[in-house]
């Protein structure tokens, strides 16, 4: 059974009605993510994802989940496996204060984001937190430090932000359409290129 991405009542409540299209690393990148998250949590017990993931899009479509799923299936059918490359532990500054595992802009990851944008632009789906491709930082959130003081956050940044000696490569062959409703997380696994 797959581990949930979010699992605390507070997280689940805050995400109610939302959907996310995500990639779930499962090998060396997932292991490095778990190590980095463990070290960050050793410094401060902060809210965090329960499982590492790369978010490609967020939505608020609680009443059109079937239609959203159909679009994702159509996109995934044309999408080849996606290479994700971990480069560093980095951070989004205040007001977000999120420690992240930053990813390289691999050609397949950039293409996946762009082709998904093209398909979504022809729809009326409500998208959350979307930025233009040129402004998007591909990442995996490690811990959420928005409740920390500026000084507390600076201490975490200085202790944990660093470049990797060697990039970590992984190819992902499926996506997950994750939805949140009534305090529960649901996930639909969709194969790429099928």
PDB file of N, CA and C in Angstrom, residues 52-142:
ATOM      1  N   UNK A  52       7.533  12.094   0.009  1.00  0.00           N
ATOM      2  CA  UNK A  52       8.097  13.028  -0.951  1.00  0.00           C
ATOM      3  C   UNK A  52       7.380  12.962  -2.287  1.00  0.00           C
ATOM      4  N   UNK A  53       7.178  14.125  -2.887  1.00  0.00           N
ATOM      5  CA  UNK A  53       6.492  14.186  -4.173  1.00  0.00           C
ATOM      6  C   UNK A  53       6.818  15.484  -4.898  1.00  0.00           C
ATOM      7  N   UNK A  54       6.665  15.433  -6.213  1.00  0.00           N
ATOM      8  CA  UNK A  54       6.853  16.594  -7.077  1.00  0.00           C
ATOM      9  C   UNK A  54       5.477  16.987  -7.593  1.00  0.00           C
ATOM     10  N   UNK A  55       5.014  18.174  -7.262  1.00  0.00           N
ATOM     11  CA  UNK A  55       3.700  18.618  -7.709  1.00  0.00           C
ATOM     12  C   UNK A  55       3.809  19.251  -9.092  1.00  0.00           C
ATOM     13  N   UNK A  56       3.018  18.722 -10.030  1.00  0.00           N
ATOM     14  CA  UNK A  56       2.948  19.306 -11.363  1.00  0.00           C
ATOM     15  C   UNK A  56       1.822  20.329 -11.469  1.00  0.00           C
ATOM     16  N   UNK A  57       0.732  20.133 -10.724  1.00  0.00           N
ATOM     17  CA  UNK A  57      -0.391  21.060 -10.739  1.00  0.00           C
ATOM     18  C   UNK A  57      -1.272  20.853  -9.517  1.00  0.00           C
ATOM     19  N   UNK A  58      -1.925  21.925  -9.135  1.00  0.00           N
ATOM     20  CA  UNK A  58      -2.961  21.881  -8.116  1.00  0.00           C
ATOM     21  C   UNK A  58      -4.267  22.372  -8.705  1.00  0.00           C
ATOM     22  N   UNK A  59      -5.382  21.824  -8.211  1.00  0.00           N
ATOM     23  CA  UNK A  59      -6.711  22.159  -8.731  1.00  0.00           C
ATOM     24  C   UNK A  59      -7.696  22.313  -7.571  1.00  0.00           C
ATOM     25  N   UNK A  60      -8.782  22.996  -7.862  1.00  0.00           N
ATOM     26  CA  UNK A  60      -9.936  22.978  -6.957  1.00  0.00           C
ATOM     27  C   UNK A  60     -11.154  22.643  -7.809  1.00  0.00           C
ATOM     28  N   UNK A  61     -11.412  21.365  -7.933  1.00  0.00           N
ATOM     29  CA  UNK A  61     -12.513  20.857  -8.748  1.00  0.00           C
ATOM     30  C   UNK A  61     -13.232  19.704  -8.036  1.00  0.00           C
ATOM     31  N   UNK A  62     -13.781  19.950  -6.836  1.00  0.00           N
ATOM     32  CA  UNK A  62     -14.408  18.848  -6.102  1.00  0.00           C
ATOM     33  C   UNK A  62     -15.615  18.240  -6.817  1.00  0.00           C
ATOM     34  N   UNK A  63     -16.282  19.003  -7.668  1.00  0.00           N
ATOM     35  CA  UNK A  63     -17.473  18.466  -8.339  1.00  0.00           C
ATOM     36  C   UNK A  63     -17.177  17.987  -9.764  1.00  0.00           C
ATOM     37  N   UNK A  64     -15.945  18.150 -10.237  1.00  0.00           N
ATOM     38  CA  UNK A  64     -15.599  17.707 -11.600  1.00  0.00           C
ATOM     39  C   UNK A  64     -14.394  16.779 -11.606  1.00  0.00           C
ATOM     40  N   UNK A  65     -14.292  15.942 -10.592  1.00  0.00           N
ATOM     41  CA  UNK A  65     -13.132  15.053 -10.478  1.00  0.00           C
ATOM     42  C   UNK A  65     -13.059  14.062 -11.641  1.00  0.00           C
ATOM     43  N   UNK A  66     -14.218  13.541 -12.098  1.00  0.00           N
ATOM     44  CA  UNK A  66     -14.212  12.601 -13.225  1.00  0.00           C
ATOM     45  C   UNK A  66     -13.672  13.256 -14.495  1.00  0.00           C
ATOM     46  N   UNK A  67     -14.106  14.488 -14.733  1.00  0.00           N
ATOM     47  CA  UNK A  67     -13.649  15.205 -15.919  1.00  0.00           C
ATOM     48  C   UNK A  67     -12.154  15.522 -15.829  1.00  0.00           C
ATOM     49  N   UNK A  68     -11.705  15.906 -14.636  1.00  0.00           N
ATOM     50  CA  UNK A  68     -10.285  16.178 -14.428  1.00  0.00           C
ATOM     51  C   UNK A  68      -9.461  14.909 -14.643  1.00  0.00           C
ATOM     52  N   UNK A  69      -9.935  13.801 -14.112  1.00  0.00           N
ATOM     53  CA  UNK A  69      -9.250  12.524 -14.292  1.00  0.00           C
ATOM     54  C   UNK A  69      -9.157  12.150 -15.771  1.00  0.00           C
ATOM     55  N   UNK A  70     -10.213  12.394 -16.525  1.00  0.00           N
ATOM     56  CA  UNK A  70     -10.211  12.076 -17.956  1.00  0.00           C
ATOM     57  C   UNK A  70      -9.154  12.899 -18.683  1.00  0.00           C
ATOM     58  N   UNK A  71      -9.029  14.173 -18.327  1.00  0.00           N
ATOM     59  CA  UNK A  71      -8.008  15.017 -18.959  1.00  0.00           C
ATOM     60  C   UNK A  71      -6.610  14.516 -18.609  1.00  0.00           C
ATOM     61  N   UNK A  72      -6.389  14.174 -17.340  1.00  0.00           N
ATOM     62  CA  UNK A  72      -5.071  13.682 -16.928  1.00  0.00           C
ATOM     63  C   UNK A  72      -4.741  12.375 -17.650  1.00  0.00           C
ATOM     64  N   UNK A  73      -5.718  11.496 -17.802  1.00  0.00           N
ATOM     65  CA  UNK A  73      -5.490  10.242 -18.538  1.00  0.00           C
ATOM     66  C   UNK A  73      -5.083  10.528 -19.985  1.00  0.00           C
ATOM     67  N   UNK A  74      -5.780  11.473 -20.629  1.00  0.00           N
ATOM     68  CA  UNK A  74      -5.455  11.813 -22.015  1.00  0.00           C
ATOM     69  C   UNK A  74      -4.043  12.387 -22.120  1.00  0.00           C
ATOM     70  N   UNK A  75      -3.685  13.250 -21.174  1.00  0.00           N
ATOM     71  CA  UNK A  75      -2.325  13.816 -21.160  1.00  0.00           C
ATOM     72  C   UNK A  75      -1.285  12.723 -20.922  1.00  0.00           C
ATOM     73  N   UNK A  76      -1.532  11.867 -19.918  1.00  0.00           N
ATOM     74  CA  UNK A  76      -0.577  10.817 -19.546  1.00  0.00           C
ATOM     75  C   UNK A  76      -0.363   9.816 -20.676  1.00  0.00           C
ATOM     76  N   UNK A  77      -1.379   9.560 -21.445  1.00  0.00           N
ATOM     77  CA  UNK A  77      -1.280   8.619 -22.564  1.00  0.00           C
ATOM     78  C   UNK A  77      -0.225   9.077 -23.566  1.00  0.00           C
ATOM     79  N   UNK A  78      -0.102  10.389 -23.749  1.00  0.00           N
ATOM     80  CA  UNK A  78       0.853  10.959 -24.696  1.00  0.00           C
ATOM     81  C   UNK A  78       2.205  11.290 -24.066  1.00  0.00           C
ATOM     82  N   UNK A  79       2.287  11.204 -22.747  1.00  0.00           N
ATOM     83  CA  UNK A  79       3.476  11.632 -22.011  1.00  0.00           C
ATOM     84  C   UNK A  79       4.424  10.454 -21.767  1.00  0.00           C
ATOM     85  N   UNK A  80       5.655  10.602 -22.182  1.00  0.00           N
ATOM     86  CA  UNK A  80       6.667   9.581 -21.925  1.00  0.00           C
ATOM     87  C   UNK A  80       7.151   9.696 -20.476  1.00  0.00           C
ATOM     88  N   UNK A  81       7.848   8.680 -19.949  1.00  0.00           N
ATOM     89  CA  UNK A  81       8.391   8.764 -18.584  1.00  0.00           C
ATOM     90  C   UNK A  81       9.182  10.050 -18.374  1.00  0.00           C
ATOM     91  N   UNK A  82       9.171  10.520 -17.142  1.00  0.00           N
ATOM     92  CA  UNK A  82       9.731  11.823 -16.799  1.00  0.00           C
ATOM     93  C   UNK A  82      10.981  11.644 -15.945  1.00  0.00           C
ATOM     94  N   UNK A  83      12.065  12.280 -16.365  1.00  0.00           N
ATOM     95  CA  UNK A  83      13.307  12.238 -15.591  1.00  0.00           C
ATOM     96  C   UNK A  83      13.299  13.379 -14.576  1.00  0.00           C
ATOM     97  N   UNK A  84      13.507  13.010 -13.320  1.00  0.00           N
ATOM     98  CA  UNK A  84      13.656  14.019 -12.280  1.00  0.00           C
ATOM     99  C   UNK A  84      15.065  13.897 -11.708  1.00  0.00           C
ATOM    100  N   UNK A  85      15.673  15.071 -11.493  1.00  0.00           N
ATOM    101  CA  UNK A  85      17.078  15.119 -11.085  1.00  0.00           C
ATOM    102  C   UNK A  85      17.201  16.024  -9.870  1.00  0.00           C
ATOM    103  N   UNK A  86      17.546  15.452  -8.728  1.00  0.00           N
ATOM    104  CA  UNK A  86      17.749  16.235  -7.521  1.00  0.00           C
ATOM    105  C   UNK A  86      19.091  16.934  -7.554  1.00  0.00           C
ATOM    106  N   UNK A  87      19.095  18.254  -7.271  1.00  0.00           N
ATOM    107  CA  UNK A  87      20.324  19.041  -7.326  1.00  0.00           C
ATOM    108  C   UNK A  87      20.801  19.551  -5.972  1.00  0.00           C
ATOM    109  N   UNK A  88      19.857  19.873  -5.079  1.00  0.00           N
ATOM    110  CA  UNK A  88      20.246  20.582  -3.863  1.00  0.00           C
ATOM    111  C   UNK A  88      19.106  20.612  -2.861  1.00  0.00           C
ATOM    112  N   UNK A  89      19.453  20.920  -1.608  1.00  0.00           N
ATOM    113  CA  UNK A  89      18.456  21.353  -0.637  1.00  0.00           C
ATOM    114  C   UNK A  89      18.486  22.876  -0.701  1.00  0.00           C
ATOM    115  N   UNK A  90      17.337  23.454  -0.922  1.00  0.00           N
ATOM    116  CA  UNK A  90      17.216  24.900  -1.092  1.00  0.00           C
ATOM    117  C   UNK A  90      16.019  25.359  -0.261  1.00  0.00           C
ATOM    118  N   UNK A  91      15.641  26.624  -0.410  1.00  0.00           N
ATOM    119  CA  UNK A  91      14.527  27.135   0.392  1.00  0.00           C
ATOM    120  C   UNK A  91      13.774  28.218  -0.353  1.00  0.00           C
ATOM    121  N   UNK A  92      12.463  28.242  -0.152  1.00  0.00           N
ATOM    122  CA  UNK A  92      11.651  29.371  -0.554  1.00  0.00           C
ATOM    123  C   UNK A  92      11.642  30.329   0.636  1.00  0.00           C
ATOM    124  N   UNK A  93      11.948  31.600   0.408  1.00  0.00           N
ATOM    125  CA  UNK A  93      12.070  32.557   1.516  1.00  0.00           C
ATOM    126  C   UNK A  93      10.711  32.944   2.101  1.00  0.00           C
ATOM    127  N   UNK A  94      10.743  33.820   3.127  1.00  0.00           N
ATOM    128  CA  UNK A  94       9.522  34.367   3.702  1.00  0.00           C
ATOM    129  C   UNK A  94       8.721  35.031   2.579  1.00  0.00           C
ATOM    130  N   UNK A  95       7.417  34.952   2.578  1.00  0.00           N
ATOM    131  CA  UNK A  95       6.580  34.468   3.686  1.00  0.00           C
ATOM    132  C   UNK A  95       6.356  32.954   3.693  1.00  0.00           C
ATOM    133  N   UNK A  96       6.844  32.228   2.661  1.00  0.00           N
ATOM    134  CA  UNK A  96       6.564  30.784   2.592  1.00  0.00           C
ATOM    135  C   UNK A  96       7.410  29.993   3.575  1.00  0.00           C
ATOM    136  N   UNK A  97       8.716  30.253   3.578  1.00  0.00           N
ATOM    137  CA  UNK A  97       9.636  29.528   4.460  1.00  0.00           C
ATOM    138  C   UNK A  97       9.464  28.008   4.336  1.00  0.00           C
ATOM    139  N   UNK A  98       9.750  27.519   3.143  1.00  0.00           N
ATOM    140  CA  UNK A  98       9.646  26.084   2.867  1.00  0.00           C
ATOM    141  C   UNK A  98      11.029  25.578   2.483  1.00  0.00           C
ATOM    142  N   UNK A  99      11.497  24.552   3.172  1.00  0.00           N
ATOM    143  CA  UNK A  99      12.743  23.890   2.800  1.00  0.00           C
ATOM    144  C   UNK A  99      12.397  22.894   1.706  1.00  0.00           C
ATOM    145  N   UNK A 100      13.155  22.913   0.607  1.00  0.00           N
ATOM    146  CA  UNK A 100      12.828  22.078  -0.553  1.00  0.00           C
ATOM    147  C   UNK A 100      14.037  21.283  -1.026  1.00  0.00           C
ATOM    148  N   UNK A 101      13.750  20.201  -1.727  1.00  0.00           N
ATOM    149  CA  UNK A 101      14.751  19.507  -2.516  1.00  0.00           C
ATOM    150  C   UNK A 101      14.545  20.032  -3.939  1.00  0.00           C
ATOM    151  N   UNK A 102      15.481  20.852  -4.415  1.00  0.00           N
ATOM    152  CA  UNK A 102      15.352  21.501  -5.723  1.00  0.00           C
ATOM    153  C   UNK A 102      15.722  20.525  -6.836  1.00  0.00           C
ATOM    154  N   UNK A 103      14.936  20.556  -7.904  1.00  0.00           N
ATOM    155  CA  UNK A 103      15.146  19.677  -9.043  1.00  0.00           C
ATOM    156  C   UNK A 103      15.659  20.448 -10.242  1.00  0.00           C
ATOM    157  N   UNK A 104      16.423  19.771 -11.084  1.00  0.00           N
ATOM    158  CA  UNK A 104      16.880  20.350 -12.348  1.00  0.00           C
ATOM    159  C   UNK A 104      15.698  20.452 -13.312  1.00  0.00           C
ATOM    160  N   UNK A 105      15.826  21.341 -14.261  1.00  0.00           N
ATOM    161  CA  UNK A 105      14.802  21.498 -15.294  1.00  0.00           C
ATOM    162  C   UNK A 105      15.113  20.527 -16.444  1.00  0.00           C
ATOM    163  N   UNK A 106      14.953  19.237 -16.179  1.00  0.00           N
ATOM    164  CA  UNK A 106      15.218  18.238 -17.221  1.00  0.00           C
ATOM    165  C   UNK A 106      14.251  18.468 -18.375  1.00  0.00           C
ATOM    166  N   UNK A 107      14.683  18.064 -19.582  1.00  0.00           N
ATOM    167  CA  UNK A 107      13.836  18.305 -20.757  1.00  0.00           C
ATOM    168  C   UNK A 107      12.489  17.607 -20.628  1.00  0.00           C
ATOM    169  N   UNK A 108      12.459  16.400 -20.078  1.00  0.00           N
ATOM    170  CA  UNK A 108      11.187  15.681 -19.968  1.00  0.00           C
ATOM    171  C   UNK A 108      10.274  16.301 -18.909  1.00  0.00           C
ATOM    172  N   UNK A 109      10.843  16.838 -17.831  1.00  0.00           N
ATOM    173  CA  UNK A 109      10.038  17.487 -16.794  1.00  0.00           C
ATOM    174  C   UNK A 109       9.459  18.799 -17.320  1.00  0.00           C
ATOM    175  N   UNK A 110      10.273  19.587 -17.991  1.00  0.00           N
ATOM    176  CA  UNK A 110       9.807  20.848 -18.583  1.00  0.00           C
ATOM    177  C   UNK A 110       8.734  20.574 -19.633  1.00  0.00           C
ATOM    178  N   UNK A 111       8.964  19.573 -20.469  1.00  0.00           N
ATOM    179  CA  UNK A 111       7.992  19.222 -21.509  1.00  0.00           C
ATOM    180  C   UNK A 111       6.671  18.761 -20.890  1.00  0.00           C
ATOM    181  N   UNK A 112       6.745  17.958 -19.837  1.00  0.00           N
ATOM    182  CA  UNK A 112       5.524  17.487 -19.173  1.00  0.00           C
ATOM    183  C   UNK A 112       4.705  18.662 -18.654  1.00  0.00           C
ATOM    184  N   UNK A 113       5.368  19.616 -18.009  1.00  0.00           N
ATOM    185  CA  UNK A 113       4.688  20.791 -17.471  1.00  0.00           C
ATOM    186  C   UNK A 113       4.067  21.610 -18.608  1.00  0.00           C
ATOM    187  N   UNK A 114       4.822  21.796 -19.686  1.00  0.00           N
ATOM    188  CA  UNK A 114       4.351  22.615 -20.812  1.00  0.00           C
ATOM    189  C   UNK A 114       3.177  21.967 -21.537  1.00  0.00           C
ATOM    190  N   UNK A 115       3.254  20.672 -21.811  1.00  0.00           N
ATOM    191  CA  UNK A 115       2.157  20.026 -22.532  1.00  0.00           C
ATOM    192  C   UNK A 115       0.903  19.959 -21.659  1.00  0.00           C
ATOM    193  N   UNK A 116       1.090  19.798 -20.353  1.00  0.00           N
ATOM    194  CA  UNK A 116      -0.062  19.828 -19.451  1.00  0.00           C
ATOM    195  C   UNK A 116      -0.706  21.214 -19.455  1.00  0.00           C
ATOM    196  N   UNK A 117       0.114  22.254 -19.458  1.00  0.00           N
ATOM    197  CA  UNK A 117      -0.406  23.626 -19.532  1.00  0.00           C
ATOM    198  C   UNK A 117      -1.225  23.816 -20.800  1.00  0.00           C
ATOM    199  N   UNK A 118      -0.704  23.345 -21.919  1.00  0.00           N
ATOM    200  CA  UNK A 118      -1.423  23.491 -23.188  1.00  0.00           C
ATOM    201  C   UNK A 118      -2.796  22.830 -23.122  1.00  0.00           C
ATOM    202  N   UNK A 119      -2.865  21.642 -22.544  1.00  0.00           N
ATOM    203  CA  UNK A 119      -4.164  20.959 -22.437  1.00  0.00           C
ATOM    204  C   UNK A 119      -5.099  21.693 -21.485  1.00  0.00           C
ATOM    205  N   UNK A 120      -4.555  22.152 -20.368  1.00  0.00           N
ATOM    206  CA  UNK A 120      -5.392  22.829 -19.375  1.00  0.00           C
ATOM    207  C   UNK A 120      -5.895  24.176 -19.867  1.00  0.00           C
ATOM    208  N   UNK A 121      -5.113  24.850 -20.703  1.00  0.00           N
ATOM    209  CA  UNK A 121      -5.523  26.164 -21.212  1.00  0.00           C
ATOM    210  C   UNK A 121      -6.810  26.094 -22.027  1.00  0.00           C
ATOM    211  N   UNK A 122      -7.126  24.922 -22.545  1.00  0.00           N
ATOM    212  CA  UNK A 122      -8.348  24.751 -23.332  1.00  0.00           C
ATOM    213  C   UNK A 122      -9.552  24.383 -22.453  1.00  0.00           C
ATOM    214  N   UNK A 123      -9.361  24.387 -21.136  1.00  0.00           N
ATOM    215  CA  UNK A 123     -10.436  24.004 -20.211  1.00  0.00           C
ATOM    216  C   UNK A 123     -10.754  25.156 -19.258  1.00  0.00           C
ATOM    217  N   UNK A 124     -11.770  24.924 -18.433  1.00  0.00           N
ATOM    218  CA  UNK A 124     -12.119  25.905 -17.396  1.00  0.00           C
ATOM    219  C   UNK A 124     -11.767  25.393 -16.003  1.00  0.00           C
ATOM    220  N   UNK A 125     -10.917  24.377 -15.915  1.00  0.00           N
ATOM    221  CA  UNK A 125     -10.538  23.861 -14.603  1.00  0.00           C
ATOM    222  C   UNK A 125      -9.856  24.949 -13.784  1.00  0.00           C
ATOM    223  N   UNK A 126     -10.236  25.019 -12.509  1.00  0.00           N
ATOM    224  CA  UNK A 126      -9.639  26.007 -11.604  1.00  0.00           C
ATOM    225  C   UNK A 126      -8.299  25.468 -11.104  1.00  0.00           C
ATOM    226  N   UNK A 127      -7.222  26.175 -11.449  1.00  0.00           N
ATOM    227  CA  UNK A 127      -5.870  25.746 -11.087  1.00  0.00           C
ATOM    228  C   UNK A 127      -5.364  26.571  -9.908  1.00  0.00           C
ATOM    229  N   UNK A 128      -4.645  25.913  -9.006  1.00  0.00           N
ATOM    230  CA  UNK A 128      -4.166  26.551  -7.782  1.00  0.00           C
ATOM    231  C   UNK A 128      -2.658  26.773  -7.838  1.00  0.00           C
ATOM    232  N   UNK A 129      -2.223  27.959  -7.455  1.00  0.00           N
ATOM    233  CA  UNK A 129      -0.795  28.229  -7.293  1.00  0.00           C
ATOM    234  C   UNK A 129       0.039  28.058  -8.534  1.00  0.00           C
ATOM    235  N   UNK A 130      -0.569  28.169  -9.688  1.00  0.00           N
ATOM    236  CA  UNK A 130       0.164  27.928 -10.927  1.00  0.00           C
ATOM    237  C   UNK A 130       0.976  29.156 -11.315  1.00  0.00           C
ATOM    238  N   UNK A 131       2.165  28.904 -11.794  1.00  0.00           N
ATOM    239  CA  UNK A 131       3.044  29.954 -12.302  1.00  0.00           C
ATOM    240  C   UNK A 131       3.416  29.616 -13.740  1.00  0.00           C
ATOM    241  N   UNK A 132       3.808  30.628 -14.523  1.00  0.00           N
ATOM    242  CA  UNK A 132       4.331  30.325 -15.857  1.00  0.00           C
ATOM    243  C   UNK A 132       5.554  29.412 -15.746  1.00  0.00           C
ATOM    244  N   UNK A 133       5.771  28.615 -16.765  1.00  0.00           N
ATOM    245  CA  UNK A 133       6.873  27.651 -16.757  1.00  0.00           C
ATOM    246  C   UNK A 133       8.212  28.313 -16.438  1.00  0.00           C
ATOM    247  N   UNK A 134       8.447  29.491 -16.985  1.00  0.00           N
ATOM    248  CA  UNK A 134       9.732  30.174 -16.757  1.00  0.00           C
ATOM    249  C   UNK A 134       9.941  30.532 -15.292  1.00  0.00           C
ATOM    250  N   UNK A 135       8.855  30.686 -14.536  1.00  0.00           N
ATOM    251  CA  UNK A 135       8.939  31.092 -13.130  1.00  0.00           C
ATOM    252  C   UNK A 135       8.812  29.931 -12.150  1.00  0.00           C
ATOM    253  N   UNK A 136       8.531  28.738 -12.649  1.00  0.00           N
ATOM    254  CA  UNK A 136       8.271  27.601 -11.774  1.00  0.00           C
ATOM    255  C   UNK A 136       9.575  26.947 -11.340  1.00  0.00           C
ATOM    256  N   UNK A 137       9.723  26.701 -10.044  1.00  0.00           N
ATOM    257  CA  UNK A 137      10.857  25.953  -9.510  1.00  0.00           C
ATOM    258  C   UNK A 137      10.377  24.529  -9.237  1.00  0.00           C
ATOM    259  N   UNK A 138      10.894  23.568  -9.966  1.00  0.00           N
ATOM    260  CA  UNK A 138      10.525  22.174  -9.723  1.00  0.00           C
ATOM    261  C   UNK A 138      11.193  21.739  -8.427  1.00  0.00           C
ATOM    262  N   UNK A 139      10.411  21.112  -7.549  1.00  0.00           N
ATOM    263  CA  UNK A 139      10.932  20.823  -6.211  1.00  0.00           C
ATOM    264  C   UNK A 139      10.095  19.761  -5.510  1.00  0.00           C
ATOM    265  N   UNK A 140      10.618  19.331  -4.366  1.00  0.00           N
ATOM    266  CA  UNK A 140       9.906  18.483  -3.418  1.00  0.00           C
ATOM    267  C   UNK A 140       9.971  19.207  -2.071  1.00  0.00           C
ATOM    268  N   UNK A 141       8.827  19.561  -1.515  1.00  0.00           N
ATOM    269  CA  UNK A 141       8.810  20.250  -0.222  1.00  0.00           C
ATOM    270  C   UNK A 141       9.279  19.299   0.873  1.00  0.00           C
ATOM    271  N   UNK A 142      10.207  19.770   1.712  1.00  0.00           N
ATOM    272  CA  UNK A 142      10.759  18.950   2.797  1.00  0.00           C
ATOM    273  C   UNK A 142      10.056  19.256   4.117  1.00  0.00           C
TER     274      UNK A 142
END
